[in-house]
PDB file of C-alpha atoms in Angstrom:
ATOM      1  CA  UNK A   1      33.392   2.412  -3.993  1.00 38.00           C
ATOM      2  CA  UNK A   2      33.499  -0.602  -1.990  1.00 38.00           C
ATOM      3  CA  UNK A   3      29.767  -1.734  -0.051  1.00 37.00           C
ATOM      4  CA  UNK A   4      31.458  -0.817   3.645  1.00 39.00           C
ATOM      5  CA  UNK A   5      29.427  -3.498   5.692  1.00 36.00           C
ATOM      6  CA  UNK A   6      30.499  -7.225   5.694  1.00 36.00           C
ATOM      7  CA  UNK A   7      27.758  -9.393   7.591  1.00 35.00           C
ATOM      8  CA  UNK A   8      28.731 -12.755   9.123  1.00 38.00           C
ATOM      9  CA  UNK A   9      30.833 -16.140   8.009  1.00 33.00           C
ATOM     10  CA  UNK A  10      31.385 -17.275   4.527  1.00 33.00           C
ATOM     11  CA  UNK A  11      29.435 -20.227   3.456  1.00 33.00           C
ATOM     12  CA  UNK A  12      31.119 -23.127   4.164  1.00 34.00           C
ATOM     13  CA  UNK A  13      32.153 -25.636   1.784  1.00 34.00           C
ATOM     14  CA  UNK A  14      33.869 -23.406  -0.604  1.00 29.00           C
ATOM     15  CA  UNK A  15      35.691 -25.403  -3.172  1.00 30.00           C
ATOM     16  CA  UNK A  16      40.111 -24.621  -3.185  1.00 30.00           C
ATOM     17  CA  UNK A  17      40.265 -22.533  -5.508  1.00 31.00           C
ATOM     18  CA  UNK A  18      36.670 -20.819  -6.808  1.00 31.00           C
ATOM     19  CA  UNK A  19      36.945 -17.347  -7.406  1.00 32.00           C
ATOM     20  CA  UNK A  20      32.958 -16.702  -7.448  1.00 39.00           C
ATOM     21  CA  UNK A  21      31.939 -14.808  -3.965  1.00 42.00           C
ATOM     22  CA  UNK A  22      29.722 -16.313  -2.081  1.00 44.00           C
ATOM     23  CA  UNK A  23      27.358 -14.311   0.745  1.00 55.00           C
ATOM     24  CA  UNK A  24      27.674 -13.889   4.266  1.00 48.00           C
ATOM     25  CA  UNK A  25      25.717 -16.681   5.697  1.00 46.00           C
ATOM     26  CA  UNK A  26      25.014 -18.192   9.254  1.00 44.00           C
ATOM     27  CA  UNK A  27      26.553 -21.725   9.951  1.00 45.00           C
ATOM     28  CA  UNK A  28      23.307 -23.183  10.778  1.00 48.00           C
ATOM     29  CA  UNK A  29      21.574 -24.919   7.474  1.00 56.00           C
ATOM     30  CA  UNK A  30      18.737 -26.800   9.311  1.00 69.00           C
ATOM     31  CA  UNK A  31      16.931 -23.530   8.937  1.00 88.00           C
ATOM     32  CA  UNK A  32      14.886 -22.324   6.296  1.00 95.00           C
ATOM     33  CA  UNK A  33      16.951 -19.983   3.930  1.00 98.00           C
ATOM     34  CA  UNK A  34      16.439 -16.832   1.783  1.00 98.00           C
ATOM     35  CA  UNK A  35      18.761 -14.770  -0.014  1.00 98.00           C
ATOM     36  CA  UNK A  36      18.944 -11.204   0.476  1.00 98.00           C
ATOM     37  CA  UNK A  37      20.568  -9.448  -3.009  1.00 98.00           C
ATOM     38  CA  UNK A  38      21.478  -5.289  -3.758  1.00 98.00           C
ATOM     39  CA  UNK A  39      23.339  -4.917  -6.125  1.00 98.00           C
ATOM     40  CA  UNK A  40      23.283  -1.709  -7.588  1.00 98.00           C
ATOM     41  CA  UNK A  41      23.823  -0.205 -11.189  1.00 97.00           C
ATOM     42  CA  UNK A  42      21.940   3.124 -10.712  1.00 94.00           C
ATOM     43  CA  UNK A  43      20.783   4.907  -7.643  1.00 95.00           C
ATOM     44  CA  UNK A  44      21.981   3.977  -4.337  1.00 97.00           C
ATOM     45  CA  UNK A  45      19.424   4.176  -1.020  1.00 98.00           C
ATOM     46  CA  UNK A  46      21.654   4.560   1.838  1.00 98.00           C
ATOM     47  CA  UNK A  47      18.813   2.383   3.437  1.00 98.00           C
ATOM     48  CA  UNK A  48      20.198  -0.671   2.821  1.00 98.00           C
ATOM     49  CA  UNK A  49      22.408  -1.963   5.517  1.00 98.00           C
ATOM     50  CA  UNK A  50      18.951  -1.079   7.640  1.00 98.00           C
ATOM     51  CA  UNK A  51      17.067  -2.868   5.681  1.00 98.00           C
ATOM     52  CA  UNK A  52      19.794  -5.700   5.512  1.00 98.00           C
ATOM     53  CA  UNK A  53      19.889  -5.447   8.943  1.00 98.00           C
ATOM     54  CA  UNK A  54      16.286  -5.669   9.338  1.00 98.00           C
ATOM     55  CA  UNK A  55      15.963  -8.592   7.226  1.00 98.00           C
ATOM     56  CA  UNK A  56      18.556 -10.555   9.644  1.00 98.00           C
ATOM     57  CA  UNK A  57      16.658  -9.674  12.556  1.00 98.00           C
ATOM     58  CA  UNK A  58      13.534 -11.248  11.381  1.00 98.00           C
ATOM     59  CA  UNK A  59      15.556 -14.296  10.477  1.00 98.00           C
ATOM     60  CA  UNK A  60      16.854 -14.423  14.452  1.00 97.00           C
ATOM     61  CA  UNK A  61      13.258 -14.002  15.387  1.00 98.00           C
ATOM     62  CA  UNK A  62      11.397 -16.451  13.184  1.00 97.00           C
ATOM     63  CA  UNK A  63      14.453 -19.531  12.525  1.00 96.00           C
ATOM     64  CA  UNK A  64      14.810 -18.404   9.185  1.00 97.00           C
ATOM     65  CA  UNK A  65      18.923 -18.361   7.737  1.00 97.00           C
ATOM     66  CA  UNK A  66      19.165 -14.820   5.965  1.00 98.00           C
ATOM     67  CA  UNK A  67      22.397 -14.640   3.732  1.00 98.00           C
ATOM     68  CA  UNK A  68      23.162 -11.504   2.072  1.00 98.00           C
ATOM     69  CA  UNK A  69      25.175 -10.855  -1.399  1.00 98.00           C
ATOM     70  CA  UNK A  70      25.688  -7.968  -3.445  1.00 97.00           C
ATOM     71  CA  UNK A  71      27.532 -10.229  -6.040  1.00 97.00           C
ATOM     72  CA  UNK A  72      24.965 -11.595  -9.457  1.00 98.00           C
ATOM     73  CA  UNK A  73      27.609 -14.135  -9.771  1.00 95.00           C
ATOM     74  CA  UNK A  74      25.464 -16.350  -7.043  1.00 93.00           C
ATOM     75  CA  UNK A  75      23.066 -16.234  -9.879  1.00 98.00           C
ATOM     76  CA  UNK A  76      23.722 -20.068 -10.515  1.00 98.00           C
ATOM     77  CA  UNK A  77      22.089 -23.283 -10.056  1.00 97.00           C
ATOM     78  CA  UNK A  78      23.778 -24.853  -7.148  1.00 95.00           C
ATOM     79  CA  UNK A  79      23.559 -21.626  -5.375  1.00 97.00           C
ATOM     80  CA  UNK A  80      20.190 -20.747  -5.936  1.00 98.00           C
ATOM     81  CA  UNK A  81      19.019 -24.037  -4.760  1.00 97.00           C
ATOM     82  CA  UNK A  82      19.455 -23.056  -1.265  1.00 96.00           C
ATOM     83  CA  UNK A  83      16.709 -20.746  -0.780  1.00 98.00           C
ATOM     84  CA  UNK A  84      13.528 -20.563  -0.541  1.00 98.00           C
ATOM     85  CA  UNK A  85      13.338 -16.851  -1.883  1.00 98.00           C
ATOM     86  CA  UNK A  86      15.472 -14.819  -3.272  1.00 98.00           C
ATOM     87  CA  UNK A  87      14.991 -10.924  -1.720  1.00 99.00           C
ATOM     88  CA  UNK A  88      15.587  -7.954  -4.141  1.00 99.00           C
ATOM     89  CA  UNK A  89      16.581  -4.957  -1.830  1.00 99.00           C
ATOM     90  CA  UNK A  90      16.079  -1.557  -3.393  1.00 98.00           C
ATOM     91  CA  UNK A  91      18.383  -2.757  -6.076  1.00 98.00           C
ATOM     92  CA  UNK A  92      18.473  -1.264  -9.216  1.00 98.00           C
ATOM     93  CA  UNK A  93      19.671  -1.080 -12.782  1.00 98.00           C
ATOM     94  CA  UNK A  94      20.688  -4.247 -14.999  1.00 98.00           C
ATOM     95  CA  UNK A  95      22.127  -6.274 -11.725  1.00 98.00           C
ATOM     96  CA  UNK A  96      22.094  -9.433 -13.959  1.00 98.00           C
ATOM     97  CA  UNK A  97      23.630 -11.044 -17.135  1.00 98.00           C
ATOM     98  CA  UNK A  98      21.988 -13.434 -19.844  1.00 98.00           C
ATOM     99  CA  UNK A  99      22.910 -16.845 -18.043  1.00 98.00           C
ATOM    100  CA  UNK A 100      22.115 -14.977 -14.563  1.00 98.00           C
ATOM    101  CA  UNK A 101      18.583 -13.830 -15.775  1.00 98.00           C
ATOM    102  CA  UNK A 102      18.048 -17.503 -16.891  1.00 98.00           C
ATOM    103  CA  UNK A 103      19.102 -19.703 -13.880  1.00 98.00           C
ATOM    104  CA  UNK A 104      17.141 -16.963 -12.045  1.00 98.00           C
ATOM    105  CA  UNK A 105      14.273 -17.834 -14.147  1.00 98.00           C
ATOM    106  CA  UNK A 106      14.508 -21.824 -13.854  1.00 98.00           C
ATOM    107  CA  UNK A 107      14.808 -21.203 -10.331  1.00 98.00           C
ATOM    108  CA  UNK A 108      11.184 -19.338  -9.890  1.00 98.00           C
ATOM    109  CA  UNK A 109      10.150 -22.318 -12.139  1.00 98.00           C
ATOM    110  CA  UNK A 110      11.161 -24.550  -9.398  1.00 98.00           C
ATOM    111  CA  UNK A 111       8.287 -23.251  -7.384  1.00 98.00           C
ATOM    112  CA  UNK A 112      10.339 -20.936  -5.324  1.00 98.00           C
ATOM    113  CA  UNK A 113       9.563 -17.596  -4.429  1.00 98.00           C
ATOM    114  CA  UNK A 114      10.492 -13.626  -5.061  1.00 99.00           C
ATOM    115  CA  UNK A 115      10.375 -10.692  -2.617  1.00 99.00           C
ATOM    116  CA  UNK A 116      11.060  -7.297  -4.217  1.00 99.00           C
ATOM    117  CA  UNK A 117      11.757  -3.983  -1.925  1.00 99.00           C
ATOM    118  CA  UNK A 118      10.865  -0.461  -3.421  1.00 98.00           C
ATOM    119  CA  UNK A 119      13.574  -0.083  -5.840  1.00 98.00           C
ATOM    120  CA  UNK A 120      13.054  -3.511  -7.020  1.00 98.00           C
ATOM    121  CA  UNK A 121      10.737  -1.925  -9.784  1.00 98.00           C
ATOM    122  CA  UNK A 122      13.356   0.254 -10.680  1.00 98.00           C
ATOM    123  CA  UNK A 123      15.635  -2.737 -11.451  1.00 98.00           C
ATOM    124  CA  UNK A 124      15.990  -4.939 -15.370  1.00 98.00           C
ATOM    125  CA  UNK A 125      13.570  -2.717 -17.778  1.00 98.00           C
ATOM    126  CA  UNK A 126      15.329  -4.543 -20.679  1.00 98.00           C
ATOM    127  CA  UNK A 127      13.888  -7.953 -18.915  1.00 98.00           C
ATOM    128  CA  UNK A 128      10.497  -8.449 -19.941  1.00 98.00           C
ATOM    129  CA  UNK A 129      10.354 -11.655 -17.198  1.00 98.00           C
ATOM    130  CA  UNK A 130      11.847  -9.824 -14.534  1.00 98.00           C
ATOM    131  CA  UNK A 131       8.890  -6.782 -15.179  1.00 98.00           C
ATOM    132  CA  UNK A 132       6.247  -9.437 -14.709  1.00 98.00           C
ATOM    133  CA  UNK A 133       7.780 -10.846 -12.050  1.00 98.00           C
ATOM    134  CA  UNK A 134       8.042  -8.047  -9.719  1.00 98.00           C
ATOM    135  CA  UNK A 135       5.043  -6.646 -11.272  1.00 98.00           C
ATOM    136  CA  UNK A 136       5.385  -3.080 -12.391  1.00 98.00           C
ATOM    137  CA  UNK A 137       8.189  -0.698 -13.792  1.00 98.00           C
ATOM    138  CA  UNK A 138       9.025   2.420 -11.370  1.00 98.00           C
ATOM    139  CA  UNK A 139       7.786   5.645 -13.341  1.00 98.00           C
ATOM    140  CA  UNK A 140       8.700   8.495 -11.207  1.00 98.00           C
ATOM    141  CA  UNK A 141       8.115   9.641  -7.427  1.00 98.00           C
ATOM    142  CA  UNK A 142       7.287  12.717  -5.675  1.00 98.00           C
ATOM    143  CA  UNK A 143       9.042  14.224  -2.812  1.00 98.00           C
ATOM    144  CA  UNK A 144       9.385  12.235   0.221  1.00 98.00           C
ATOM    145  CA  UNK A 145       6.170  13.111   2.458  1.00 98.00           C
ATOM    146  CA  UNK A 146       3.780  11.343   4.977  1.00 98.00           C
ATOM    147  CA  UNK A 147       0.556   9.666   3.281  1.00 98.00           C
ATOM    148  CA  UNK A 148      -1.989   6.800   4.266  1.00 98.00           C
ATOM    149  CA  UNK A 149      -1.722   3.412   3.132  1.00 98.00           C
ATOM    150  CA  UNK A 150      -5.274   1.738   3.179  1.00 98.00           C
ATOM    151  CA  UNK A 151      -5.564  -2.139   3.229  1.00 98.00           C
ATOM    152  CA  UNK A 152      -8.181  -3.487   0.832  1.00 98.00           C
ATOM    153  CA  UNK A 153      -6.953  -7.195   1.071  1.00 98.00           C
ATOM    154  CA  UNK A 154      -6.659  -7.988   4.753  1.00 98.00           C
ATOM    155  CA  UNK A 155      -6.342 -11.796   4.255  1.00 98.00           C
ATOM    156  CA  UNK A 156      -2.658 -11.669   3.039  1.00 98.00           C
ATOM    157  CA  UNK A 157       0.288 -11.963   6.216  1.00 98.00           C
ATOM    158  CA  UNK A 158       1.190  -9.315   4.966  1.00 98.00           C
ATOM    159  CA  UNK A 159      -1.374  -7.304   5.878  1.00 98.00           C
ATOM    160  CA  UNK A 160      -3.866  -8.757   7.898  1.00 98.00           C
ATOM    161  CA  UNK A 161      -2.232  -6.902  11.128  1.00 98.00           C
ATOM    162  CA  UNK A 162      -2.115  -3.996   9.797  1.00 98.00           C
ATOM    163  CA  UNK A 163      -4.809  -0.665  10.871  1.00 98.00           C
ATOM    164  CA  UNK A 164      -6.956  -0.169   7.754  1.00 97.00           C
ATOM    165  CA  UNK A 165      -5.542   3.189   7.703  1.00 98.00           C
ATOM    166  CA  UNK A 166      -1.532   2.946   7.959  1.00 98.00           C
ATOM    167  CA  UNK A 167       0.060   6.463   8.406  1.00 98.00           C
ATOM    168  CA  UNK A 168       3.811   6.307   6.897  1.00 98.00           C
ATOM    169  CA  UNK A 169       6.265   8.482   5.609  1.00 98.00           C
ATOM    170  CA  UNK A 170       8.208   7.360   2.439  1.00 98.00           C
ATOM    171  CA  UNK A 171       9.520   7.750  -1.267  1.00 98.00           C
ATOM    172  CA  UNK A 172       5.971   6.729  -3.185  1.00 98.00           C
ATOM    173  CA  UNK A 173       6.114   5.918  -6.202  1.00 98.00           C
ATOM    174  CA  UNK A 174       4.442   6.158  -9.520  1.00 98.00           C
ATOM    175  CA  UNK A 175       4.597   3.069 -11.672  1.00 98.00           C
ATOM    176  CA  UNK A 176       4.042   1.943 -15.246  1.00 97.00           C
ATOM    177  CA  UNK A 177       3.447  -1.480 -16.820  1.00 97.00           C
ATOM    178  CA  UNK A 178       1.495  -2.769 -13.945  1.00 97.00           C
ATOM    179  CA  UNK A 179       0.971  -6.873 -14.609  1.00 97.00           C
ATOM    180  CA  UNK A 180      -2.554  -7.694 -15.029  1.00 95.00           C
ATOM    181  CA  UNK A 181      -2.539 -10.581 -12.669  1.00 96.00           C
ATOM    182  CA  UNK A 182      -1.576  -8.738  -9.603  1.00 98.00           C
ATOM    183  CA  UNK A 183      -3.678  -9.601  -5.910  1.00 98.00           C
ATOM    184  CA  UNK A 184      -3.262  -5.937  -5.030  1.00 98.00           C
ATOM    185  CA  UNK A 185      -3.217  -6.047  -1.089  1.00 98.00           C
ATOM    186  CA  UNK A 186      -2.886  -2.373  -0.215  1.00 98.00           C
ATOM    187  CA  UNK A 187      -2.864   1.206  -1.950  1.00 98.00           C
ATOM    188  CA  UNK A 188      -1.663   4.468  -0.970  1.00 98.00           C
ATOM    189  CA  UNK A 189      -4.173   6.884  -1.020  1.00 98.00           C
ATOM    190  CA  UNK A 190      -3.661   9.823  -3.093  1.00 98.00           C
ATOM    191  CA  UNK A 191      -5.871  12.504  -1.802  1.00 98.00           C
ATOM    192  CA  UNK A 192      -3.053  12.609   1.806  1.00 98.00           C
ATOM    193  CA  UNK A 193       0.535  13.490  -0.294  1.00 98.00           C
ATOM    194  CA  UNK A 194       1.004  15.719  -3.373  1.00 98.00           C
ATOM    195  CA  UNK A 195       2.901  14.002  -6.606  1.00 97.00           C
ATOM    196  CA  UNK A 196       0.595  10.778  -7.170  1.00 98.00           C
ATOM    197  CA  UNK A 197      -0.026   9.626 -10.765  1.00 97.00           C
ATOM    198  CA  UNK A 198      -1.428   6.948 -10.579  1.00 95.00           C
ATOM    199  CA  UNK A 199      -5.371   7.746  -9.415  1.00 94.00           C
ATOM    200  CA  UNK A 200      -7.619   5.715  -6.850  1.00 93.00           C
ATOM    201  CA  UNK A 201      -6.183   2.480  -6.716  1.00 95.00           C
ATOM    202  CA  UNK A 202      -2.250   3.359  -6.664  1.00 98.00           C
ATOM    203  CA  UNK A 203      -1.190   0.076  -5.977  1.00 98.00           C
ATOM    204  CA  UNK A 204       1.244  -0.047  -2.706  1.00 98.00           C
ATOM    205  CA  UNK A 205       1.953  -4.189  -2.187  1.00 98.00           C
ATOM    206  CA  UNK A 206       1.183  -6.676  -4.628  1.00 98.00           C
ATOM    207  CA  UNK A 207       1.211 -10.406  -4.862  1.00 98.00           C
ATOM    208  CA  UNK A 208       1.016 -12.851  -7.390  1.00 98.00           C
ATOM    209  CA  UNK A 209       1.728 -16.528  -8.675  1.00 98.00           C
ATOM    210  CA  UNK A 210       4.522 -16.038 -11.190  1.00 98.00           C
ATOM    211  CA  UNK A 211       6.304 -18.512 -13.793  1.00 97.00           C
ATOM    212  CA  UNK A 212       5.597 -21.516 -11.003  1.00 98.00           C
ATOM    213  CA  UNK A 213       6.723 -19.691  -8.229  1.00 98.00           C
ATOM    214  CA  UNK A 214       5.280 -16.477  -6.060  1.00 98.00           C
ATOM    215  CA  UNK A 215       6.439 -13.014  -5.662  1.00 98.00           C
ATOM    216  CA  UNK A 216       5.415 -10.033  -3.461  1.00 99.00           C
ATOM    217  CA  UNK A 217       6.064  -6.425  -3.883  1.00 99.00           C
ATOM    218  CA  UNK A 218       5.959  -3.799  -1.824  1.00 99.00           C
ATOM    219  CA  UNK A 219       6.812   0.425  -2.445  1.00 98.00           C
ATOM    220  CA  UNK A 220       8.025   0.731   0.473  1.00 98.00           C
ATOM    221  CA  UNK A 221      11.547   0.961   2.107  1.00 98.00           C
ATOM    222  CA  UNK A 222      13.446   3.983   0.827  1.00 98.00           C
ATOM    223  CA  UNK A 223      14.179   5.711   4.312  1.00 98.00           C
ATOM    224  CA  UNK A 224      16.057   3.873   7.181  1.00 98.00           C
ATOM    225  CA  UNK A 225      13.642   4.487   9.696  1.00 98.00           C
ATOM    226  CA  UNK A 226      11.055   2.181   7.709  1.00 98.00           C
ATOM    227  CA  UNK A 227      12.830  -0.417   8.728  1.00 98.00           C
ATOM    228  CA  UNK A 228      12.961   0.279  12.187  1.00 98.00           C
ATOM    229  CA  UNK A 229       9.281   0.273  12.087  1.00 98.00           C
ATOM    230  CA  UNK A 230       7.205  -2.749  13.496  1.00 98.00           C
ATOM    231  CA  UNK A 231       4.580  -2.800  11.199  1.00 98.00           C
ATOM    232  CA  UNK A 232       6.387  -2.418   8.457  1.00 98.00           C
ATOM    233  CA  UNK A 233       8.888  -5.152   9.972  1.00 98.00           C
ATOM    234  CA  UNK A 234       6.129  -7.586   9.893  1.00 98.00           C
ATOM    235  CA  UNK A 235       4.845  -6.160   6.522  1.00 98.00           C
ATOM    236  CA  UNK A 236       8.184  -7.886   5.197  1.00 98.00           C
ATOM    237  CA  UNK A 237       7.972 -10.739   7.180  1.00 98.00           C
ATOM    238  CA  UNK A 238       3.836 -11.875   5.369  1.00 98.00           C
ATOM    239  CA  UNK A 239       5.499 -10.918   2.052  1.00 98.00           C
ATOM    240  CA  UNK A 240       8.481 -13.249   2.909  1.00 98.00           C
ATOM    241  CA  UNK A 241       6.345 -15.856   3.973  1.00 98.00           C
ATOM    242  CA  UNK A 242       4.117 -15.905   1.409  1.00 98.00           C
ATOM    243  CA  UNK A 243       7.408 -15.865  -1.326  1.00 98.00           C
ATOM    244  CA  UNK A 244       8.407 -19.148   0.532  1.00 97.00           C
ATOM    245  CA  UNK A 245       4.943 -20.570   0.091  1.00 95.00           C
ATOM    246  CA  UNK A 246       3.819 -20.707   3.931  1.00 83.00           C
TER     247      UNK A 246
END
């Protein structure tokens, strides 16, 4: 079935006559730009066009150009070069072919950056890059419940704001094949929800310096109302920043 929301102009420029879909974009290119991708081959979270939505609001607020696409077939060099970072939103599944996976790869190698969104670890298992990348593989999750979310690296933008303590209600997950690299920046703690696997330090958001480029990760982002939540708002907005290498 269709994806029911279109979001803003075409890119302009378009050669006569190319058949490859390009995103919704803003006409302005004196901004800073990232690309926001979903594609989806498994599950579908009804969450994103919020957090599409909330993705294009912090580009209004902060002068950053937010396209969207849920097409791989931007997966090329002259496209790519556009961005900053590339956003994976809760997609999932094998989104990308051989010659997608690779310009995606020579793009991090350009020293640009990655942002992955909850399902983003459920996303390429047959990709051993992509897995180090984002930094884990989604194992399983428990049913959706509140829990606390304690900081342990407050120097990241992407949580330096936030209470040590962060009450939230979301899908948490349970991963496998964490990276060994990884600047964990927050966990969720699992003595406050029933389901978690992964003991002590269950990782929650994650950075690291990947293939010469940066990614951040974060679990959360499976309900819309996460996105409708400051903190978690701004959350997005460190991990964004620190992807583009601000």
């Amino acid at each position: 079935m269709p994806f029911p929301y279109h979001y803003g102009l075409l890119l302009a420029g378009l050669v006569a006559g190319c058949s490859r879909p390009l995103p919704t974009a803003s006409r302005n290119r004196s901004r800073p730009a990232v690309l926001v991708f979903f594609k989806t081959k498994g599950y579908h979270h009804a969450s994103i066009p919020a957090g599409i939505a909330a993705f294009q609001q912090l580009g209004r607020e902060n002068n950053l150009r937010v396209d969207t696409t849920q097409q791989a077939t931007y997966f090329v060099a002259d496209s790519l070069r556009r961005y900053a970072a590339v956003v994976f939103l809760n997609t999932t599944g094998d989104v990308l072919d051989a010659a997608q996976q690779e310009a995606f790869e020579r793009y991090i190698g350009q020293g640009h950056g990655f942002v992955g969104v909850h399902a983003a670890t459920d996303t390429e298992y047959d990709w051993p890059w992509y897995g180090g990348l984002v930094g884990a593989y989604f194992k399983s999750h428990p049913k959706v419940q509140p829990a606390t979310v304690r900081v342990v690296d407050a120097k990241h933008p992407a949580t330096s704001f936030l209470p040590a303590a962060w009450q939230r209600t979301d899908e948490w997950y349970n991963f496998r094949q964490l990276a060994p690299d990884l600047r964990v920046l927050a966990v969720v703690d699992e003595t406050t929800y029933t389901g978690g696997l992964d003991g002590k330090q269950h990782p929650f958001a994650w950075c690291h310096p990947y293939g010469g480029g940066r990614a951040f990760y974060t679990a959360g982002g499976h309900l819309d109302e996460n996105y409708a939540d400051p903190l978690f708002r701004r959350h997005l907005l460190g991990g964004l920043q620190y992807a583009m290498g601000k």
